[in-house]
XYZ file of N, CA, C and O in Angstrom:
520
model
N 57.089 87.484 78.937
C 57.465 87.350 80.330
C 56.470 88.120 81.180
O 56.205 89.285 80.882
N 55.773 87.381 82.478
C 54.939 88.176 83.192
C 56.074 89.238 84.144
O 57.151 89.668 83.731
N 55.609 89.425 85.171
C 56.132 90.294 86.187
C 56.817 89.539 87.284
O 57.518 90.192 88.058
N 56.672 87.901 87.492
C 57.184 86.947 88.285
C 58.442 86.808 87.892
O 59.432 86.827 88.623
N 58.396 86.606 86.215
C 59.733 86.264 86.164
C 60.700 87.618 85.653
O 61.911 87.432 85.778
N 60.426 88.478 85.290
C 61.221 89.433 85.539
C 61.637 90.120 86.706
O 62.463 91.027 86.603
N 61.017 89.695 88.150
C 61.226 89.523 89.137
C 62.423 88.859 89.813
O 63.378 89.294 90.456
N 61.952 87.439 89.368
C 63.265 86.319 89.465
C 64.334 86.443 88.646
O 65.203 85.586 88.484
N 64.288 87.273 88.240
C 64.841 87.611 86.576
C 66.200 88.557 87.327
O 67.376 88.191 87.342
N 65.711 89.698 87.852
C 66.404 90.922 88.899
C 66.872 90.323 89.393
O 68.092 90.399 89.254
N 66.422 89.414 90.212
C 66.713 89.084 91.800
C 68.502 88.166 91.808
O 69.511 88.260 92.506
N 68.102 87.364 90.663
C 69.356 86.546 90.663
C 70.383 87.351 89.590
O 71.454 86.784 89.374
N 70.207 88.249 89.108
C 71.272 89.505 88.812
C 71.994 89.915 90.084
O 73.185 89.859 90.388
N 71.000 90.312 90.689
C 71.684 91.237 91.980
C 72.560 90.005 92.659
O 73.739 90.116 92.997
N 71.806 88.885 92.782
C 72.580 88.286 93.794
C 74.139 87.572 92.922
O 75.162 87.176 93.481
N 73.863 87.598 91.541
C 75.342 87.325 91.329
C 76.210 88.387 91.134
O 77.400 88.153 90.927
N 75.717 89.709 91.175
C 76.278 91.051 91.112
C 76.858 90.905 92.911
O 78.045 91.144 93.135
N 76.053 90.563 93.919
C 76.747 90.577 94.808
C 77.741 89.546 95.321
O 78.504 90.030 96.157
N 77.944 88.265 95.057
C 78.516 87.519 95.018
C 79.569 87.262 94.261
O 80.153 86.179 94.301
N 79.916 88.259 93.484
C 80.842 88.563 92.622
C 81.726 90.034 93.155
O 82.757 90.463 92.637
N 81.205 90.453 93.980
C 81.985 91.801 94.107
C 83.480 91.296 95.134
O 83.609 90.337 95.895
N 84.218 92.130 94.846
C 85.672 91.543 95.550
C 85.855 92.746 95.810
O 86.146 93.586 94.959
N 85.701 92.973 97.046
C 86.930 93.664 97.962
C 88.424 93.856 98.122
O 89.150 92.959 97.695
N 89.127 95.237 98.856
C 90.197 94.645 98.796
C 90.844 93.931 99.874
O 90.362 93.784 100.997
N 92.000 93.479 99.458
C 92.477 92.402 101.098
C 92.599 93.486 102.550
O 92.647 93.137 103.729
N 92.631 95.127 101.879
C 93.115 95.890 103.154
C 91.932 96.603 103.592
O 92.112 97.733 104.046
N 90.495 96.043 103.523
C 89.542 96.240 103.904
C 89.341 95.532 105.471
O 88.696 96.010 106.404
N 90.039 94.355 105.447
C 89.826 93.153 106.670
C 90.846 93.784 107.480
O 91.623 94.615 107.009
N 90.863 93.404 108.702
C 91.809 93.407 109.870
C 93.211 92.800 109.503
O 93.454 91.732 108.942
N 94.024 93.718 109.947
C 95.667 92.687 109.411
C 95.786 91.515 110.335
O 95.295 91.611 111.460
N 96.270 90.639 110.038
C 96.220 89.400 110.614
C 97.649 89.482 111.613
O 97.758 89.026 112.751
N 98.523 90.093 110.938
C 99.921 90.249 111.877
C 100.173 91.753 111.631
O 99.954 92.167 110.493
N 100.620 92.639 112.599
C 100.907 93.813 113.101
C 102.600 93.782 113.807
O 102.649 92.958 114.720
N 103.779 94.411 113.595
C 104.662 94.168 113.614
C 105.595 95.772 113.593
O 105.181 96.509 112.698
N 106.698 96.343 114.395
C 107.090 97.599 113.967
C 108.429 97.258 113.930
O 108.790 96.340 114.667
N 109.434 97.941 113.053
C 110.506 97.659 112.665
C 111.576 99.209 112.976
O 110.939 100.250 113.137
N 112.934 99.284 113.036
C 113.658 100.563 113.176
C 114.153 100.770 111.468
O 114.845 101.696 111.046
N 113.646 99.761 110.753
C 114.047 99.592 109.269
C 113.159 101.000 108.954
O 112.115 101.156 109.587
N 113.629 102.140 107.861
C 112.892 102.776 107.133
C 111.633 101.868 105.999
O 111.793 100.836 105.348
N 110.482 102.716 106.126
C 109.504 101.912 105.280
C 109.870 101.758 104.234
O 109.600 100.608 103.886
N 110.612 102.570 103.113
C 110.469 102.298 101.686
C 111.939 101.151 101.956
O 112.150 100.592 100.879
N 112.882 100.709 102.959
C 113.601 99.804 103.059
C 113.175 98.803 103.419
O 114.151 98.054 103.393
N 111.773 97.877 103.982
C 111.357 97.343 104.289
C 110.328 96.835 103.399
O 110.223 95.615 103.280
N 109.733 97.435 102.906
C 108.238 97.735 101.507
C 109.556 97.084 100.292
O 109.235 95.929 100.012
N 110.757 97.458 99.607
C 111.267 97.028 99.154
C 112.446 95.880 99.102
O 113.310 95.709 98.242
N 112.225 95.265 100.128
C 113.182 94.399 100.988
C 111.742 92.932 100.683
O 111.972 91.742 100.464
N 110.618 93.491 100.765
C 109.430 92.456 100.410
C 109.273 92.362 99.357
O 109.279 91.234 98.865
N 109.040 93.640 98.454
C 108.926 93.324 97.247
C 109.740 92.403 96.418
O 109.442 91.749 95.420
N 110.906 92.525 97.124
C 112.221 91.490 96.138
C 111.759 90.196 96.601
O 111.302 89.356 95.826
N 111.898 89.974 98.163
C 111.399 88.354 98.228
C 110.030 87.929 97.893
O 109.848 86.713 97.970
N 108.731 88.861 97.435
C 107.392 88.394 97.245
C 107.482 88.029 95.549
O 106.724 87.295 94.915
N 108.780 88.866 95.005
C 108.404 88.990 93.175
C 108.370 87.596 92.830
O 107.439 87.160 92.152
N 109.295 86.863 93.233
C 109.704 85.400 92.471
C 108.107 84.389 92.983
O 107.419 83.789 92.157
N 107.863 84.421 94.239
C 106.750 83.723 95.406
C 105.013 84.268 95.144
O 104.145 83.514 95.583
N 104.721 85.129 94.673
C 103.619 85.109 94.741
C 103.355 85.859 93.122
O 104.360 86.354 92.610
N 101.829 85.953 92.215
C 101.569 86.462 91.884
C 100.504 88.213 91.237
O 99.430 88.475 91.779
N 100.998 89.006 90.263
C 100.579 90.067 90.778
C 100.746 91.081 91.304
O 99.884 91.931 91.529
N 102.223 91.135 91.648
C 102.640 91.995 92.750
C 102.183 93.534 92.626
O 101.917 93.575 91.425
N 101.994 94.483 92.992
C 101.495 95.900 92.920
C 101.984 96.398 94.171
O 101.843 95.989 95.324
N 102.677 97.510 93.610
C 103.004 98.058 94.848
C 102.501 99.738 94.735
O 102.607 100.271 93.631
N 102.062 100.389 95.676
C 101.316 101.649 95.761
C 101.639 102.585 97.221
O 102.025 102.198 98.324
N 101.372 103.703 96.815
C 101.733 104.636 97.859
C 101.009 105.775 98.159
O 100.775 106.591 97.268
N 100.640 105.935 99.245
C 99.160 107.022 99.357
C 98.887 107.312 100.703
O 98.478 106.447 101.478
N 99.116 108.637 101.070
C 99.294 109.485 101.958
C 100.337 108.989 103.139
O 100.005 109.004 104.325
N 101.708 108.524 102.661
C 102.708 108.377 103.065
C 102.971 107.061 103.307
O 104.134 106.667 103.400
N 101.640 106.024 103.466
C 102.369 104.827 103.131
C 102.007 103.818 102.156
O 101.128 103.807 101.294
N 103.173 102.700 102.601
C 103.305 102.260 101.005
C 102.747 100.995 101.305
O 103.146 100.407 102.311
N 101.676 100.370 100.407
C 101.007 99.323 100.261
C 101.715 98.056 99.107
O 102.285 98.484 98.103
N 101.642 96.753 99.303
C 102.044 96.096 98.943
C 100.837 94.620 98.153
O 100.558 93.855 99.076
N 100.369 94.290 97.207
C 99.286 93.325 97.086
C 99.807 92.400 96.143
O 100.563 92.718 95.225
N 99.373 91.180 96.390
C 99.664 90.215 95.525
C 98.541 89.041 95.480
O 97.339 89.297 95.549
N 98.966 87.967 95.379
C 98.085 86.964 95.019
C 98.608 85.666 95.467
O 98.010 85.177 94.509
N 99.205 84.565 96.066
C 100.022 83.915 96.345
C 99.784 82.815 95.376
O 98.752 82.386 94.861
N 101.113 82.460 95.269
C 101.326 81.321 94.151
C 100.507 80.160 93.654
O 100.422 79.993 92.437
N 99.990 79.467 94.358
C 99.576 78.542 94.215
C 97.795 78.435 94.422
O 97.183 77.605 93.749
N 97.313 79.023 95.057
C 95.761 78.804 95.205
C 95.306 80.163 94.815
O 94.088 80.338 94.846
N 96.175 81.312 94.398
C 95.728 82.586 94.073
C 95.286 83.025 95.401
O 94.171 83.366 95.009
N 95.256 83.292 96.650
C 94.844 83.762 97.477
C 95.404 84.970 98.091
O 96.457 85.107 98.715
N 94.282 86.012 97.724
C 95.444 88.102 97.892
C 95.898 87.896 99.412
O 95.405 87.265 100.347
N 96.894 88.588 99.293
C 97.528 89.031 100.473
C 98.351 90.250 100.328
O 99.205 90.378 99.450
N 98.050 91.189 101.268
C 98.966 92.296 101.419
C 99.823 92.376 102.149
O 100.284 91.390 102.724
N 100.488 94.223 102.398
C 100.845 94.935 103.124
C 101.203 95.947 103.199
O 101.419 96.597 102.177
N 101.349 96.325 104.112
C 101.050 97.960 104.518
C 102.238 98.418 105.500
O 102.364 97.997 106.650
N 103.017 99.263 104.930
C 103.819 100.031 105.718
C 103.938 101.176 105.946
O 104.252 101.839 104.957
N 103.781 101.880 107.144
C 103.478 103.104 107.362
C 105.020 103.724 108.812
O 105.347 103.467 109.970
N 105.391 104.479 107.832
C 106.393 105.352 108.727
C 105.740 105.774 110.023
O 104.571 106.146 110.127
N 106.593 105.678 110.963
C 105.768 106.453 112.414
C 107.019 107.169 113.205
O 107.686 106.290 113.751
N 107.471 108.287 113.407
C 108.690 108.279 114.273
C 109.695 107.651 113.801
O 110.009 107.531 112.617
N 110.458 107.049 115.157
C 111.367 106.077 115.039
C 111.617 104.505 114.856
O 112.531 103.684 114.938
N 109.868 104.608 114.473
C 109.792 102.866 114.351
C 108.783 102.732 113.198
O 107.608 103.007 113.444
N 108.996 102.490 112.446
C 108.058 101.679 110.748
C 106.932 100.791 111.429
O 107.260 99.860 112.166
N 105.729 101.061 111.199
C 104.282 99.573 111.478
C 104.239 98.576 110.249
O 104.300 99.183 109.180
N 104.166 97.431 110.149
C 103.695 96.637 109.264
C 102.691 96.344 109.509
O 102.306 96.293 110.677
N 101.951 96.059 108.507
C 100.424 95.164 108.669
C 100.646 94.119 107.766
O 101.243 94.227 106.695
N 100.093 92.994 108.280
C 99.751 91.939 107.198
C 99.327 91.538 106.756
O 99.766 90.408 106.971
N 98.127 91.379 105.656
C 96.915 91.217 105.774
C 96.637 89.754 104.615
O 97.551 89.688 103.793
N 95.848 88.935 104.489
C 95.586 88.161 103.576
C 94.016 87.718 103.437
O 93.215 87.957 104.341
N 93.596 86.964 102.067
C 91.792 87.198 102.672
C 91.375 85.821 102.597
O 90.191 85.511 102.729
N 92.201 85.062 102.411
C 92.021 83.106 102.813
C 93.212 82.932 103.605
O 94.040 83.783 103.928
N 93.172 81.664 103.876
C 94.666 81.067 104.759
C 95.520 80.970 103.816
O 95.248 80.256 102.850
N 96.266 81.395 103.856
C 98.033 81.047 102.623
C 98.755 80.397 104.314
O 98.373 80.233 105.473
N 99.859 80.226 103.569
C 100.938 78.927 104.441
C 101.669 80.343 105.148
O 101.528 81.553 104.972
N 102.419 79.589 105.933
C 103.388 80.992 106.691
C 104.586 81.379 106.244
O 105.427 81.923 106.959
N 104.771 81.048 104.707
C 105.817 81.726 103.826
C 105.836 83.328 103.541
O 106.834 84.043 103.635
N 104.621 83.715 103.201
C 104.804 85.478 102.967
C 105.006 86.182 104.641
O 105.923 86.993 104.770
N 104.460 85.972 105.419
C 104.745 86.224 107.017
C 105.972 85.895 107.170
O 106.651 86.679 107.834
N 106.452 85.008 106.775
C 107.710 84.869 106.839
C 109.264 85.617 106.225
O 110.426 85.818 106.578
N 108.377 85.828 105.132
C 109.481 86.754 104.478
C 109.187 88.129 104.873
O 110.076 88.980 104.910
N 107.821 88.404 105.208
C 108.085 89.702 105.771
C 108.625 89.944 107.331
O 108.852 91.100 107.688
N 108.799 88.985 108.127
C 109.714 88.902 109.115
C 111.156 88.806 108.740
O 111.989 89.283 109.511
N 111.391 88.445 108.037
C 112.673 88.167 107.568
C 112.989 89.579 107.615
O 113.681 89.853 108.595
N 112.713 90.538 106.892
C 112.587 92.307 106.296
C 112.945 93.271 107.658
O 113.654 94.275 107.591
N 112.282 92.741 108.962
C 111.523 93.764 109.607
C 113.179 93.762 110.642
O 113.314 94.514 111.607
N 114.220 92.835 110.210
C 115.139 92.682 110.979
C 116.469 93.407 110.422
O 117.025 93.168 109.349
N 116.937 94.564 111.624
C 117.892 95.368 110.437
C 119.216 94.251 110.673
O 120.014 94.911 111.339
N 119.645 93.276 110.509
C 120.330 92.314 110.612
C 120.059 91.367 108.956
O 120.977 90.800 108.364
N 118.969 91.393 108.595
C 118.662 90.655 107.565
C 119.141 91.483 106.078
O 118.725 90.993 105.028
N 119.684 92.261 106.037
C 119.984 92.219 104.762
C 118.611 92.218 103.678
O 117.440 91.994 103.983
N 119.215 92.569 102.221
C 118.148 92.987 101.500
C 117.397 91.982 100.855
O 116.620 92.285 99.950
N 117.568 90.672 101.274
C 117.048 89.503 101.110
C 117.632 89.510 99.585
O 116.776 89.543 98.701
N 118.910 89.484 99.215
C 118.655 89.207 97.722
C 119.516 87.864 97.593
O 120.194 87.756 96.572
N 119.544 87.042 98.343
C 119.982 86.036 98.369
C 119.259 84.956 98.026
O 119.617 83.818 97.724
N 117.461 85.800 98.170
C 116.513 84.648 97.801
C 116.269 84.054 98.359
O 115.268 83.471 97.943
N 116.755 83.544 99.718
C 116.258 82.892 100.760
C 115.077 83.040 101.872
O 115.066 83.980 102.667
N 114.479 82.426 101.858
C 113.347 83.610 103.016
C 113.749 82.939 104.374
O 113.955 81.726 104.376
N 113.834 83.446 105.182
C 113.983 82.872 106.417
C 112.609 81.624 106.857
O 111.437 81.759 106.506
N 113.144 80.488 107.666
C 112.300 79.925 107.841
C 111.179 79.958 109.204
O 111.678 80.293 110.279
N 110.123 79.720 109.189
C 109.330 80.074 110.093
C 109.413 79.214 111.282
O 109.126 78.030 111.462
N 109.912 80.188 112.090
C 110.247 79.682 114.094
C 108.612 79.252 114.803
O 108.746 78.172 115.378
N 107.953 79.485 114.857
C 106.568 79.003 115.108
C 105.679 77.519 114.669
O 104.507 77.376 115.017
């Protein structure tokens, strides 16, 4: 091999080294932002029940007081999170996903953010008003 092609050789390493790297979904901007009077770990676990059956992957994590939520959605594999962070008297959600998914996980996490809704264990997700 001269020096050309160990050249070309590097070059298309790196570029599938970079084209391969995955980020996480809570690197991007949340797509929906939302605050609730629900406590976070009542809300973070109010999703987790309706995301377990609906998406794959689920992980749930907690780090410097709030609690993160990641998955994968069912059908095209596409991550989507969330993020709940205690504030005062009102809980923030974030929503975040890193392709288009349908408005089912937004949905169930609206469903959550309502202290009227119950712990979703009925399995139902509320349907999307929009």
């Amino acid at each position: 091999m001269n020096g050309w092609h160990m050249a070309i050789a590097a070059a298309l390493c790196l570029l599938l080294v970079a084209c391969s790297r995955r980020e996480s979904v809570f690197s991007l901007s949340p797509v929906f932002t939302a605050k609730s009077s629900i406590s976070a770990s009542a809300v973070a676990g109010c999703v987790a029940h309706r995301w377990k059956q609906g998406t794959r992957r689920l992980r749930r994590g907690e780090r410097a007081g709030a609690i993160t939520l990641r998955a994968e959605s069912l059908f095209n594999g596409a991550p989507i999170g969330l993020r709940v962070v205690p504030g005062g008297r009102y809980t923030r959600v974030e929503y975040f996903r890193r392709r288009r998914v349908g408005p089912l996980y937004w949905s169930m996490v609206r469903g959550c953010l309502d202290p009227d809704a119950g712990d979703g264990a009925d399995g139902t997700p509320d349907a999307p008003t929009s």
